Amino acid sequence: DVKVTQSSRYLVKRTGEKVFLECVQDMDHENMFWYRQDPGLGLRLIYFSYDVKMKEKGDIPEGYSVSREKKERFSLILESASTNQTSMYLCASSLGGGSSAEAFFGQGTRLTVV
Amino acid sequence: RKEVEQDPGPFNVPEGATVAFNCTYSNSASQSFFWYRQDCRKEPKLLMSVYSSGNEDGRFTAQLNRASQYISLLIRDSKLSDSATYLCVVTRNNAGNMLTFGGGTRLMVKP
């Protein structure tokens, strides 16, 4: 079974802090994703990586950056956390495109910025 | 206009009922289509892929209409355990590896 592991289930951070969300997958998947999920807005793509050190902006990249130094690990960074970044963050990975585009998700990190 | 649109529901149905959800997508270049299921406070999980010819998995049937750009999911003989949010997902880039999610349709199956 594919396993996608996010480092924390719950986090509480203060406004202005730098926040790191870590995600690790164990299936040698090419693609990794960070989404946030908010009530009424669904899942929105923040960043996408299709290879080590390669990334593409998603729909809402402002206020976020990412790092993929190793294939199995994809980090989401909030440079200076703000209250509007309080959300559920979901990491996912997939093998490839087309019929291999099935995404496997981590259990999510509920981040609260106070 | 959102890339992937779904009726948020909730759809309240009795056990044993048949229920259908539709989803429309705006990018005619989308290549791959999926239905995901998300339980309350859990991560989304793949329910089934959607193929051009339509496909069935037990009580679940998925259909794709490329001309009209919509996808459907039919659930027959609903069970209490089918209560969840159903997410319509399409790929949107040329490589076919970037997924866009609809907002989800909530289903509640009552005894």
JSON list of C-alpha atoms in Angstrom, two decimals:
[
{"chain": "A", "resi": 1, "resn": "ASP", "atom": "CA", "xyz": [0.00, 0.00, 0.00]},
{"chain": "A", "resi": 2, "resn": "VAL", "atom": "CA", "xyz": [1.10, 3.52, -0.76]},
{"chain": "A", "resi": 3, "resn": "LYS", "atom": "CA", "xyz": [1.82, 5.50, 2.33]},
{"chain": "A", "resi": 4, "resn": "VAL", "atom": "CA", "xyz": [1.89, 9.28, 2.45]},
{"chain": "A", "resi": 5, "resn": "THR", "atom": "CA", "xyz": [2.84, 10.60, 5.84]},
{"chain": "A", "resi": 6, "resn": "GLN", "atom": "CA", "xyz": [2.47, 14.15, 7.07]},
{"chain": "A", "resi": 7, "resn": "SER", "atom": "CA", "xyz": [4.60, 15.13, 10.02]},
{"chain": "A", "resi": 8, "resn": "SER", "atom": "CA", "xyz": [1.83, 16.55, 12.22]},
{"chain": "A", "resi": 9, "resn": "ARG", "atom": "CA", "xyz": [-1.92, 16.06, 12.57]},
{"chain": "A", "resi": 10, "resn": "TYR", "atom": "CA", "xyz": [-2.44, 19.33, 14.45]},
{"chain": "A", "resi": 11, "resn": "LEU", "atom": "CA", "xyz": [-0.33, 22.47, 14.68]},
{"chain": "A", "resi": 12, "resn": "VAL", "atom": "CA", "xyz": [-0.87, 25.79, 16.41]},
{"chain": "A", "resi": 13, "resn": "LYS", "atom": "CA", "xyz": [1.43, 28.63, 15.36]},
{"chain": "A", "resi": 14, "resn": "ARG", "atom": "CA", "xyz": [1.61, 32.34, 16.02]},
{"chain": "A", "resi": 15, "resn": "THR", "atom": "CA", "xyz": [1.18, 35.05, 13.40]},
{"chain": "A", "resi": 16, "resn": "GLY", "atom": "CA", "xyz": [4.50, 35.83, 11.77]},
{"chain": "A", "resi": 17, "resn": "GLU", "atom": "CA", "xyz": [6.14, 32.49, 12.53]},
{"chain": "A", "resi": 18, "resn": "LYS", "atom": "CA", "xyz": [7.84, 30.48, 9.81]},
{"chain": "A", "resi": 19, "resn": "VAL", "atom": "CA", "xyz": [6.06, 27.15, 9.52]},
{"chain": "A", "resi": 20, "resn": "PHE", "atom": "CA", "xyz": [7.26, 23.93, 7.93]},
{"chain": "A", "resi": 21, "resn": "LEU", "atom": "CA", "xyz": [4.85, 21.16, 6.91]},
{"chain": "A", "resi": 22, "resn": "GLU", "atom": "CA", "xyz": [6.59, 17.96, 5.93]},
{"chain": "A", "resi": 23, "resn": "CYS", "atom": "CA", "xyz": [5.33, 15.15, 3.73]},
{"chain": "A", "resi": 24, "resn": "VAL", "atom": "CA", "xyz": [6.98, 11.84, 2.89]},
{"chain": "A", "resi": 25, "resn": "GLN", "atom": "CA", "xyz": [5.82, 9.15, 0.44]},
{"chain": "A", "resi": 26, "resn": "ASP", "atom": "CA", "xyz": [7.22, 5.64, 0.21]},
{"chain": "A", "resi": 27, "resn": "MET", "atom": "CA", "xyz": [6.24, 4.55, -3.32]},
{"chain": "A", "resi": 28, "resn": "ASP", "atom": "CA", "xyz": [8.81, 6.33, -5.50]},
{"chain": "A", "resi": 29, "resn": "HIS", "atom": "CA", "xyz": [6.10, 8.55, -6.96]},
{"chain": "A", "resi": 30, "resn": "GLU", "atom": "CA", "xyz": [7.14, 11.27, -9.41]},
{"chain": "A", "resi": 31, "resn": "ASN", "atom": "CA", "xyz": [4.48, 13.78, -8.48]},
{"chain": "A", "resi": 32, "resn": "MET", "atom": "CA", "xyz": [3.73, 15.39, -5.15]},
{"chain": "A", "resi": 33, "resn": "PHE", "atom": "CA", "xyz": [1.13, 18.00, -4.26]},
{"chain": "A", "resi": 34, "resn": "TRP", "atom": "CA", "xyz": [0.11, 20.35, -1.50]},
{"chain": "A", "resi": 35, "resn": "TYR", "atom": "CA", "xyz": [-3.56, 21.29, -1.20]},
{"chain": "A", "resi": 36, "resn": "ARG", "atom": "CA", "xyz": [-5.50, 23.21, 1.37]},
{"chain": "A", "resi": 37, "resn": "GLN", "atom": "CA", "xyz": [-9.11, 22.43, 2.14]},
{"chain": "A", "resi": 38, "resn": "ASP", "atom": "CA", "xyz": [-11.55, 24.98, 3.53]},
{"chain": "A", "resi": 39, "resn": "PRO", "atom": "CA", "xyz": [-15.32, 24.71, 4.08]},
{"chain": "A", "resi": 40, "resn": "GLY", "atom": "CA", "xyz": [-17.21, 25.82, 1.00]},
{"chain": "A", "resi": 41, "resn": "LEU", "atom": "CA", "xyz": [-14.03, 26.15, -1.08]},
{"chain": "A", "resi": 42, "resn": "GLY", "atom": "CA", "xyz": [-13.04, 22.51, -1.50]},
{"chain": "A", "resi": 43, "resn": "LEU", "atom": "CA", "xyz": [-9.46, 21.41, -2.18]},
{"chain": "A", "resi": 44, "resn": "ARG", "atom": "CA", "xyz": [-7.30, 24.07, -3.74]},
{"chain": "A", "resi": 45, "resn": "LEU", "atom": "CA", "xyz": [-3.86, 23.35, -5.16]},
{"chain": "A", "resi": 46, "resn": "ILE", "atom": "CA", "xyz": [-1.04, 25.36, -3.61]},
{"chain": "A", "resi": 47, "resn": "TYR", "atom": "CA", "xyz": [2.01, 23.81, -5.30]},
{"chain": "A", "resi": 48, "resn": "PHE", "atom": "CA", "xyz": [2.84, 20.80, -7.39]},
{"chain": "A", "resi": 49, "resn": "SER", "atom": "CA", "xyz": [6.18, 19.06, -7.94]},
{"chain": "A", "resi": 50, "resn": "TYR", "atom": "CA", "xyz": [6.79, 16.65, -10.83]},
{"chain": "A", "resi": 51, "resn": "ASP", "atom": "CA", "xyz": [10.42, 15.84, -10.05]},
{"chain": "A", "resi": 52, "resn": "VAL", "atom": "CA", "xyz": [13.19, 16.58, -7.58]},
{"chain": "A", "resi": 53, "resn": "LYS", "atom": "CA", "xyz": [13.81, 20.34, -7.40]},
{"chain": "A", "resi": 54, "resn": "MET", "atom": "CA", "xyz": [11.00, 20.95, -9.93]},
{"chain": "A", "resi": 55, "resn": "LYS", "atom": "CA", "xyz": [7.83, 22.74, -8.94]},
{"chain": "A", "resi": 56, "resn": "GLU", "atom": "CA", "xyz": [4.85, 24.52, -10.40]},
{"chain": "A", "resi": 57, "resn": "LYS", "atom": "CA", "xyz": [2.54, 27.02, -8.79]},
{"chain": "A", "resi": 58, "resn": "GLY", "atom": "CA", "xyz": [-0.99, 25.91, -8.24]},
{"chain": "A", "resi": 59, "resn": "ASP", "atom": "CA", "xyz": [-4.04, 28.11, -7.82]},
{"chain": "A", "resi": 60, "resn": "ILE", "atom": "CA", "xyz": [-3.14, 29.80, -4.53]},
{"chain": "A", "resi": 61, "resn": "PRO", "atom": "CA", "xyz": [0.67, 29.93, -4.10]},
{"chain": "A", "resi": 62, "resn": "GLU", "atom": "CA", "xyz": [0.81, 33.36, -2.46]},
{"chain": "A", "resi": 63, "resn": "GLY", "atom": "CA", "xyz": [2.33, 33.22, 1.00]},
{"chain": "A", "resi": 64, "resn": "TYR", "atom": "CA", "xyz": [3.73, 29.72, 0.47]},
{"chain": "A", "resi": 65, "resn": "SER", "atom": "CA", "xyz": [6.90, 28.15, -0.87]},
{"chain": "A", "resi": 66, "resn": "VAL", "atom": "CA", "xyz": [7.94, 24.53, -1.30]},
{"chain": "A", "resi": 67, "resn": "SER", "atom": "CA", "xyz": [11.04, 22.41, -1.32]},
{"chain": "A", "resi": 68, "resn": "ARG", "atom": "CA", "xyz": [11.70, 19.04, -2.90]},
{"chain": "A", "resi": 69, "resn": "GLU", "atom": "CA", "xyz": [15.34, 18.08, -2.38]},
{"chain": "A", "resi": 70, "resn": "LYS", "atom": "CA", "xyz": [14.63, 14.35, -2.35]},
{"chain": "A", "resi": 71, "resn": "LYS", "atom": "CA", "xyz": [12.08, 12.42, -4.37]},
{"chain": "A", "resi": 72, "resn": "GLU", "atom": "CA", "xyz": [10.23, 11.10, -1.35]},
{"chain": "A", "resi": 73, "resn": "ARG", "atom": "CA", "xyz": [9.91, 14.37, 0.56]},
{"chain": "A", "resi": 74, "resn": "PHE", "atom": "CA", "xyz": [7.93, 17.52, -0.25]},
{"chain": "A", "resi": 75, "resn": "SER", "atom": "CA", "xyz": [7.87, 20.39, 2.21]},
{"chain": "A", "resi": 76, "resn": "LEU", "atom": "CA", "xyz": [5.45, 23.29, 2.38]},
{"chain": "A", "resi": 77, "resn": "ILE", "atom": "CA", "xyz": [6.76, 26.48, 3.95]},
{"chain": "A", "resi": 78, "resn": "LEU", "atom": "CA", "xyz": [4.72, 29.37, 5.27]},
{"chain": "A", "resi": 79, "resn": "GLU", "atom": "CA", "xyz": [7.27, 32.16, 5.33]},
{"chain": "A", "resi": 80, "resn": "SER", "atom": "CA", "xyz": [5.29, 34.33, 7.75]},
{"chain": "A", "resi": 81, "resn": "ALA", "atom": "CA", "xyz": [2.12, 32.66, 8.96]},
{"chain": "A", "resi": 82, "resn": "SER", "atom": "CA", "xyz": [-1.09, 34.67, 8.92]},
{"chain": "A", "resi": 83, "resn": "THR", "atom": "CA", "xyz": [-4.51, 33.93, 10.36]},
{"chain": "A", "resi": 84, "resn": "ASN", "atom": "CA", "xyz": [-5.98, 33.44, 6.86]},
{"chain": "A", "resi": 85, "resn": "GLN", "atom": "CA", "xyz": [-3.66, 30.46, 6.47]},
{"chain": "A", "resi": 86, "resn": "THR", "atom": "CA", "xyz": [-5.56, 28.59, 9.17]},
{"chain": "A", "resi": 87, "resn": "SER", "atom": "CA", "xyz": [-6.75, 25.53, 7.27]},
{"chain": "A", "resi": 88, "resn": "MET", "atom": "CA", "xyz": [-6.50, 21.80, 6.68]},
{"chain": "A", "resi": 89, "resn": "TYR", "atom": "CA", "xyz": [-3.39, 21.03, 4.60]},
{"chain": "A", "resi": 90, "resn": "LEU", "atom": "CA", "xyz": [-3.30, 17.85, 2.55]},
{"chain": "A", "resi": 91, "resn": "CYS", "atom": "CA", "xyz": [-0.26, 16.37, 0.87]},
{"chain": "A", "resi": 92, "resn": "ALA", "atom": "CA", "xyz": [-0.66, 13.87, -1.98]},
{"chain": "A", "resi": 93, "resn": "SER", "atom": "CA", "xyz": [1.52, 11.89, -4.37]},
{"chain": "A", "resi": 94, "resn": "SER", "atom": "CA", "xyz": [0.93, 10.15, -7.69]},
{"chain": "A", "resi": 95, "resn": "LEU", "atom": "CA", "xyz": [2.95, 7.92, -9.95]},
{"chain": "A", "resi": 96, "resn": "GLY", "atom": "CA", "xyz": [2.54, 9.80, -13.23]},
{"chain": "A", "resi": 97, "resn": "GLY", "atom": "CA", "xyz": [-0.06, 11.13, -15.62]},
{"chain": "A", "resi": 98, "resn": "GLY", "atom": "CA", "xyz": [-3.12, 9.80, -17.40]},
{"chain": "A", "resi": 99, "resn": "SER", "atom": "CA", "xyz": [-4.25, 6.52, -15.88]},
{"chain": "A", "resi": 100, "resn": "SER", "atom": "CA", "xyz": [-1.39, 6.78, -13.34]},
{"chain": "A", "resi": 101, "resn": "ALA", "atom": "CA", "xyz": [-2.63, 10.12, -12.07]},
{"chain": "A", "resi": 102, "resn": "GLU", "atom": "CA", "xyz": [-4.43, 8.61, -9.09]},
{"chain": "A", "resi": 103, "resn": "ALA", "atom": "CA", "xyz": [-3.40, 10.66, -6.06]},
{"chain": "A", "resi": 104, "resn": "PHE", "atom": "CA", "xyz": [-2.81, 9.17, -2.63]},
{"chain": "A", "resi": 105, "resn": "PHE", "atom": "CA", "xyz": [-3.28, 11.51, 0.29]},
{"chain": "A", "resi": 106, "resn": "GLY", "atom": "CA", "xyz": [-1.72, 11.91, 3.68]},
{"chain": "A", "resi": 107, "resn": "GLN", "atom": "CA", "xyz": [-3.94, 12.18, 6.74]},
{"chain": "A", "resi": 108, "resn": "GLY", "atom": "CA", "xyz": [-3.82, 15.98, 6.72]},
{"chain": "A", "resi": 109, "resn": "THR", "atom": "CA", "xyz": [-2.43, 18.66, 9.01]},
{"chain": "A", "resi": 110, "resn": "ARG", "atom": "CA", "xyz": [-4.90, 20.99, 10.67]},
{"chain": "A", "resi": 111, "resn": "LEU", "atom": "CA", "xyz": [-3.02, 24.26, 11.11]},
{"chain": "A", "resi": 112, "resn": "THR", "atom": "CA", "xyz": [-4.32, 27.03, 13.34]},
{"chain": "A", "resi": 113, "resn": "VAL", "atom": "CA", "xyz": [-2.58, 30.40, 13.22]},
{"chain": "A", "resi": 114, "resn": "VAL", "atom": "CA", "xyz": [-3.33, 32.61, 16.21]},
{"chain": "B", "resi": 1, "resn": "ARG", "atom": "CA", "xyz": [-16.43, 29.83, -13.59]},
{"chain": "B", "resi": 2, "resn": "LYS", "atom": "CA", "xyz": [-14.87, 27.03, -11.54]},
{"chain": "B", "resi": 3, "resn": "GLU", "atom": "CA", "xyz": [-12.88, 24.41, -13.42]},
{"chain": "B", "resi": 4, "resn": "VAL", "atom": "CA", "xyz": [-14.88, 21.59, -11.85]},
{"chain": "B", "resi": 5, "resn": "GLU", "atom": "CA", "xyz": [-18.40, 22.19, -10.57]},
{"chain": "B", "resi": 6, "resn": "GLN", "atom": "CA", "xyz": [-20.57, 20.00, -8.42]},
{"chain": "B", "resi": 7, "resn": "ASP", "atom": "CA", "xyz": [-23.86, 20.43, -6.59]},
{"chain": "B", "resi": 8, "resn": "PRO", "atom": "CA", "xyz": [-22.79, 20.58, -2.93]},
{"chain": "B", "resi": 9, "resn": "GLY", "atom": "CA", "xyz": [-26.00, 18.90, -1.71]},
{"chain": "B", "resi": 10, "resn": "PRO", "atom": "CA", "xyz": [-26.64, 17.44, 0.77]},
{"chain": "B", "resi": 11, "resn": "PHE", "atom": "CA", "xyz": [-28.48, 14.63, -0.91]},
{"chain": "B", "resi": 12, "resn": "ASN", "atom": "CA", "xyz": [-30.59, 12.91, 1.76]},
{"chain": "B", "resi": 13, "resn": "VAL", "atom": "CA", "xyz": [-31.75, 9.48, 0.61]},
{"chain": "B", "resi": 14, "resn": "PRO", "atom": "CA", "xyz": [-33.19, 6.39, 2.32]},
{"chain": "B", "resi": 15, "resn": "GLU", "atom": "CA", "xyz": [-31.29, 3.12, 2.43]},
{"chain": "B", "resi": 16, "resn": "GLY", "atom": "CA", "xyz": [-31.76, 1.16, -0.76]},
{"chain": "B", "resi": 17, "resn": "ALA", "atom": "CA", "xyz": [-32.33, 4.21, -2.93]},
{"chain": "B", "resi": 18, "resn": "THR", "atom": "CA", "xyz": [-30.53, 4.97, -6.16]},
{"chain": "B", "resi": 19, "resn": "VAL", "atom": "CA", "xyz": [-28.80, 8.35, -6.28]},
{"chain": "B", "resi": 20, "resn": "ALA", "atom": "CA", "xyz": [-26.90, 10.13, -9.04]},
{"chain": "B", "resi": 21, "resn": "PHE", "atom": "CA", "xyz": [-24.38, 12.96, -8.93]},
{"chain": "B", "resi": 22, "resn": "ASN", "atom": "CA", "xyz": [-23.21, 15.06, -11.86]},
{"chain": "B", "resi": 23, "resn": "CYS", "atom": "CA", "xyz": [-20.10, 17.10, -12.30]},
{"chain": "B", "resi": 24, "resn": "THR", "atom": "CA", "xyz": [-19.16, 19.51, -15.07]},
{"chain": "B", "resi": 25, "resn": "TYR", "atom": "CA", "xyz": [-15.65, 20.55, -16.08]},
{"chain": "B", "resi": 26, "resn": "SER", "atom": "CA", "xyz": [-14.52, 23.51, -18.15]},
{"chain": "B", "resi": 27, "resn": "ASN", "atom": "CA", "xyz": [-11.21, 22.37, -19.66]},
{"chain": "B", "resi": 28, "resn": "SER", "atom": "CA", "xyz": [-11.91, 20.45, -22.85]},
{"chain": "B", "resi": 29, "resn": "ALA", "atom": "CA", "xyz": [-8.29, 19.22, -22.85]},
{"chain": "B", "resi": 30, "resn": "SER", "atom": "CA", "xyz": [-8.76, 17.27, -19.60]},
{"chain": "B", "resi": 31, "resn": "GLN", "atom": "CA", "xyz": [-7.59, 13.70, -20.10]},
{"chain": "B", "resi": 32, "resn": "SER", "atom": "CA", "xyz": [-8.35, 11.70, -16.98]},
{"chain": "B", "resi": 33, "resn": "PHE", "atom": "CA", "xyz": [-11.29, 11.69, -14.62]},
{"chain": "B", "resi": 34, "resn": "PHE", "atom": "CA", "xyz": [-11.90, 10.24, -11.21]},
{"chain": "B", "resi": 35, "resn": "TRP", "atom": "CA", "xyz": [-14.39, 10.06, -8.38]},
{"chain": "B", "resi": 36, "resn": "TYR", "atom": "CA", "xyz": [-12.97, 10.30, -4.87]},
{"chain": "B", "resi": 37, "resn": "ARG", "atom": "CA", "xyz": [-14.74, 9.73, -1.59]},
{"chain": "B", "resi": 38, "resn": "GLN", "atom": "CA", "xyz": [-14.03, 11.74, 1.55]},
{"chain": "B", "resi": 39, "resn": "ASP", "atom": "CA", "xyz": [-15.36, 10.80, 4.96]},
{"chain": "B", "resi": 40, "resn": "CYS", "atom": "CA", "xyz": [-15.76, 13.43, 7.65]},
{"chain": "B", "resi": 41, "resn": "ARG", "atom": "CA", "xyz": [-12.36, 14.55, 8.97]},
{"chain": "B", "resi": 42, "resn": "LYS", "atom": "CA", "xyz": [-10.52, 12.06, 6.76]},
{"chain": "B", "resi": 43, "resn": "GLU", "atom": "CA", "xyz": [-8.40, 12.38, 3.65]},
{"chain": "B", "resi": 44, "resn": "PRO", "atom": "CA", "xyz": [-9.91, 11.82, 0.17]},
{"chain": "B", "resi": 45, "resn": "LYS", "atom": "CA", "xyz": [-9.55, 8.33, -1.27]},
{"chain": "B", "resi": 46, "resn": "LEU", "atom": "CA", "xyz": [-10.05, 7.10, -4.82]},
{"chain": "B", "resi": 47, "resn": "LEU", "atom": "CA", "xyz": [-13.46, 5.58, -5.40]},
{"chain": "B", "resi": 48, "resn": "MET", "atom": "CA", "xyz": [-13.09, 4.87, -9.10]},
{"chain": "B", "resi": 49, "resn": "SER", "atom": "CA", "xyz": [-11.57, 6.11, -12.31]},
{"chain": "B", "resi": 50, "resn": "VAL", "atom": "CA", "xyz": [-13.94, 7.19, -15.08]},
{"chain": "B", "resi": 51, "resn": "TYR", "atom": "CA", "xyz": [-13.38, 5.77, -18.54]},
{"chain": "B", "resi": 52, "resn": "SER", "atom": "CA", "xyz": [-14.74, 7.02, -21.84]},
{"chain": "B", "resi": 53, "resn": "SER", "atom": "CA", "xyz": [-16.90, 3.95, -22.32]},
{"chain": "B", "resi": 54, "resn": "GLY", "atom": "CA", "xyz": [-18.31, 4.16, -18.82]},
{"chain": "B", "resi": 55, "resn": "ASN", "atom": "CA", "xyz": [-17.46, 1.70, -16.07]},
{"chain": "B", "resi": 56, "resn": "GLU", "atom": "CA", "xyz": [-19.05, -0.11, -13.19]},
{"chain": "B", "resi": 57, "resn": "ASP", "atom": "CA", "xyz": [-17.71, -1.28, -9.87]},
{"chain": "B", "resi": 58, "resn": "GLY", "atom": "CA", "xyz": [-20.31, -3.16, -7.88]},
{"chain": "B", "resi": 59, "resn": "ARG", "atom": "CA", "xyz": [-23.09, -0.73, -6.98]},
{"chain": "B", "resi": 60, "resn": "PHE", "atom": "CA", "xyz": [-21.22, 2.22, -8.49]},
{"chain": "B", "resi": 61, "resn": "THR", "atom": "CA", "xyz": [-21.38, 3.29, -12.14]},
{"chain": "B", "resi": 62, "resn": "ALA", "atom": "CA", "xyz": [-19.41, 6.17, -13.63]},
{"chain": "B", "resi": 63, "resn": "GLN", "atom": "CA", "xyz": [-20.09, 7.80, -16.98]},
{"chain": "B", "resi": 64, "resn": "LEU", "atom": "CA", "xyz": [-18.18, 10.38, -19.00]},
{"chain": "B", "resi": 65, "resn": "ASN", "atom": "CA", "xyz": [-19.67, 12.64, -21.64]},
{"chain": "B", "resi": 66, "resn": "ARG", "atom": "CA", "xyz": [-16.80, 14.48, -23.33]},
{"chain": "B", "resi": 67, "resn": "ALA", "atom": "CA", "xyz": [-19.01, 16.39, -25.74]},
{"chain": "B", "resi": 68, "resn": "SER", "atom": "CA", "xyz": [-20.98, 17.97, -22.91]},
{"chain": "B", "resi": 69, "resn": "GLN", "atom": "CA", "xyz": [-18.04, 17.92, -20.50]},
{"chain": "B", "resi": 70, "resn": "TYR", "atom": "CA", "xyz": [-19.75, 16.20, -17.64]},
{"chain": "B", "resi": 71, "resn": "ILE", "atom": "CA", "xyz": [-19.14, 13.16, -15.48]},
{"chain": "B", "resi": 72, "resn": "SER", "atom": "CA", "xyz": [-21.71, 11.25, -13.49]},
{"chain": "B", "resi": 73, "resn": "LEU", "atom": "CA", "xyz": [-21.70, 8.81, -10.61]},
{"chain": "B", "resi": 74, "resn": "LEU", "atom": "CA", "xyz": [-24.63, 6.50, -9.93]},
{"chain": "B", "resi": 75, "resn": "ILE", "atom": "CA", "xyz": [-24.97, 4.64, -6.66]},
{"chain": "B", "resi": 76, "resn": "ARG", "atom": "CA", "xyz": [-27.51, 1.83, -6.51]},
{"chain": "B", "resi": 77, "resn": "ASP", "atom": "CA", "xyz": [-28.94, 0.23, -3.38]},
{"chain": "B", "resi": 78, "resn": "SER", "atom": "CA", "xyz": [-27.49, 2.93, -1.10]},
{"chain": "B", "resi": 79, "resn": "LYS", "atom": "CA", "xyz": [-26.01, 1.80, 2.22]},
{"chain": "B", "resi": 80, "resn": "LEU", "atom": "CA", "xyz": [-25.61, 3.79, 5.41]},
{"chain": "B", "resi": 81, "resn": "SER", "atom": "CA", "xyz": [-21.85, 3.45, 4.89]},
{"chain": "B", "resi": 82, "resn": "ASP", "atom": "CA", "xyz": [-22.10, 5.33, 1.59]},
{"chain": "B", "resi": 83, "resn": "SER", "atom": "CA", "xyz": [-22.66, 8.55, 3.56]},
{"chain": "B", "resi": 84, "resn": "ALA", "atom": "CA", "xyz": [-19.70, 10.75, 2.64]},
{"chain": "B", "resi": 85, "resn": "THR", "atom": "CA", "xyz": [-18.66, 13.58, 0.35]},
{"chain": "B", "resi": 86, "resn": "TYR", "atom": "CA", "xyz": [-18.00, 12.60, -3.26]},
{"chain": "B", "resi": 87, "resn": "LEU", "atom": "CA", "xyz": [-15.37, 14.59, -5.12]},
{"chain": "B", "resi": 88, "resn": "CYS", "atom": "CA", "xyz": [-15.17, 14.88, -8.88]},
{"chain": "B", "resi": 89, "resn": "VAL", "atom": "CA", "xyz": [-11.56, 15.14, -10.08]},
{"chain": "B", "resi": 90, "resn": "VAL", "atom": "CA", "xyz": [-10.09, 15.94, -13.48]},
{"chain": "B", "resi": 91, "resn": "THR", "atom": "CA", "xyz": [-6.58, 16.36, -14.81]},
{"chain": "B", "resi": 92, "resn": "ARG", "atom": "CA", "xyz": [-5.93, 19.74, -16.35]},
{"chain": "B", "resi": 93, "resn": "ASN", "atom": "CA", "xyz": [-2.41, 19.98, -17.78]},
{"chain": "B", "resi": 94, "resn": "ASN", "atom": "CA", "xyz": [-0.84, 18.51, -20.91]},
{"chain": "B", "resi": 95, "resn": "ALA", "atom": "CA", "xyz": [1.11, 15.94, -18.93]},
{"chain": "B", "resi": 96, "resn": "GLY", "atom": "CA", "xyz": [-2.15, 14.76, -17.39]},
{"chain": "B", "resi": 97, "resn": "ASN", "atom": "CA", "xyz": [-0.70, 14.73, -13.90]},
{"chain": "B", "resi": 98, "resn": "MET", "atom": "CA", "xyz": [-2.12, 17.84, -12.25]},
{"chain": "B", "resi": 99, "resn": "LEU", "atom": "CA", "xyz": [-5.44, 17.19, -10.53]},
{"chain": "B", "resi": 100, "resn": "THR", "atom": "CA", "xyz": [-8.26, 19.67, -10.00]},
{"chain": "B", "resi": 101, "resn": "PHE", "atom": "CA", "xyz": [-10.95, 18.83, -7.48]},
{"chain": "B", "resi": 102, "resn": "GLY", "atom": "CA", "xyz": [-14.58, 19.82, -7.47]},
{"chain": "B", "resi": 103, "resn": "GLY", "atom": "CA", "xyz": [-16.08, 21.14, -4.27]},
{"chain": "B", "resi": 104, "resn": "GLY", "atom": "CA", "xyz": [-17.75, 17.82, -3.52]},
{"chain": "B", "resi": 105, "resn": "THR", "atom": "CA", "xyz": [-21.30, 16.55, -3.16]},
{"chain": "B", "resi": 106, "resn": "ARG", "atom": "CA", "xyz": [-22.40, 15.45, 0.28]},
{"chain": "B", "resi": 107, "resn": "LEU", "atom": "CA", "xyz": [-24.51, 12.30, 0.52]},
{"chain": "B", "resi": 108, "resn": "MET", "atom": "CA", "xyz": [-26.41, 11.27, 3.63]},
{"chain": "B", "resi": 109, "resn": "VAL", "atom": "CA", "xyz": [-28.08, 7.88, 3.60]},
{"chain": "B", "resi": 110, "resn": "LYS", "atom": "CA", "xyz": [-30.78, 7.50, 6.25]},
{"chain": "B", "resi": 111, "resn": "PRO", "atom": "CA", "xyz": [-32.16, 4.27, 7.77]}
]
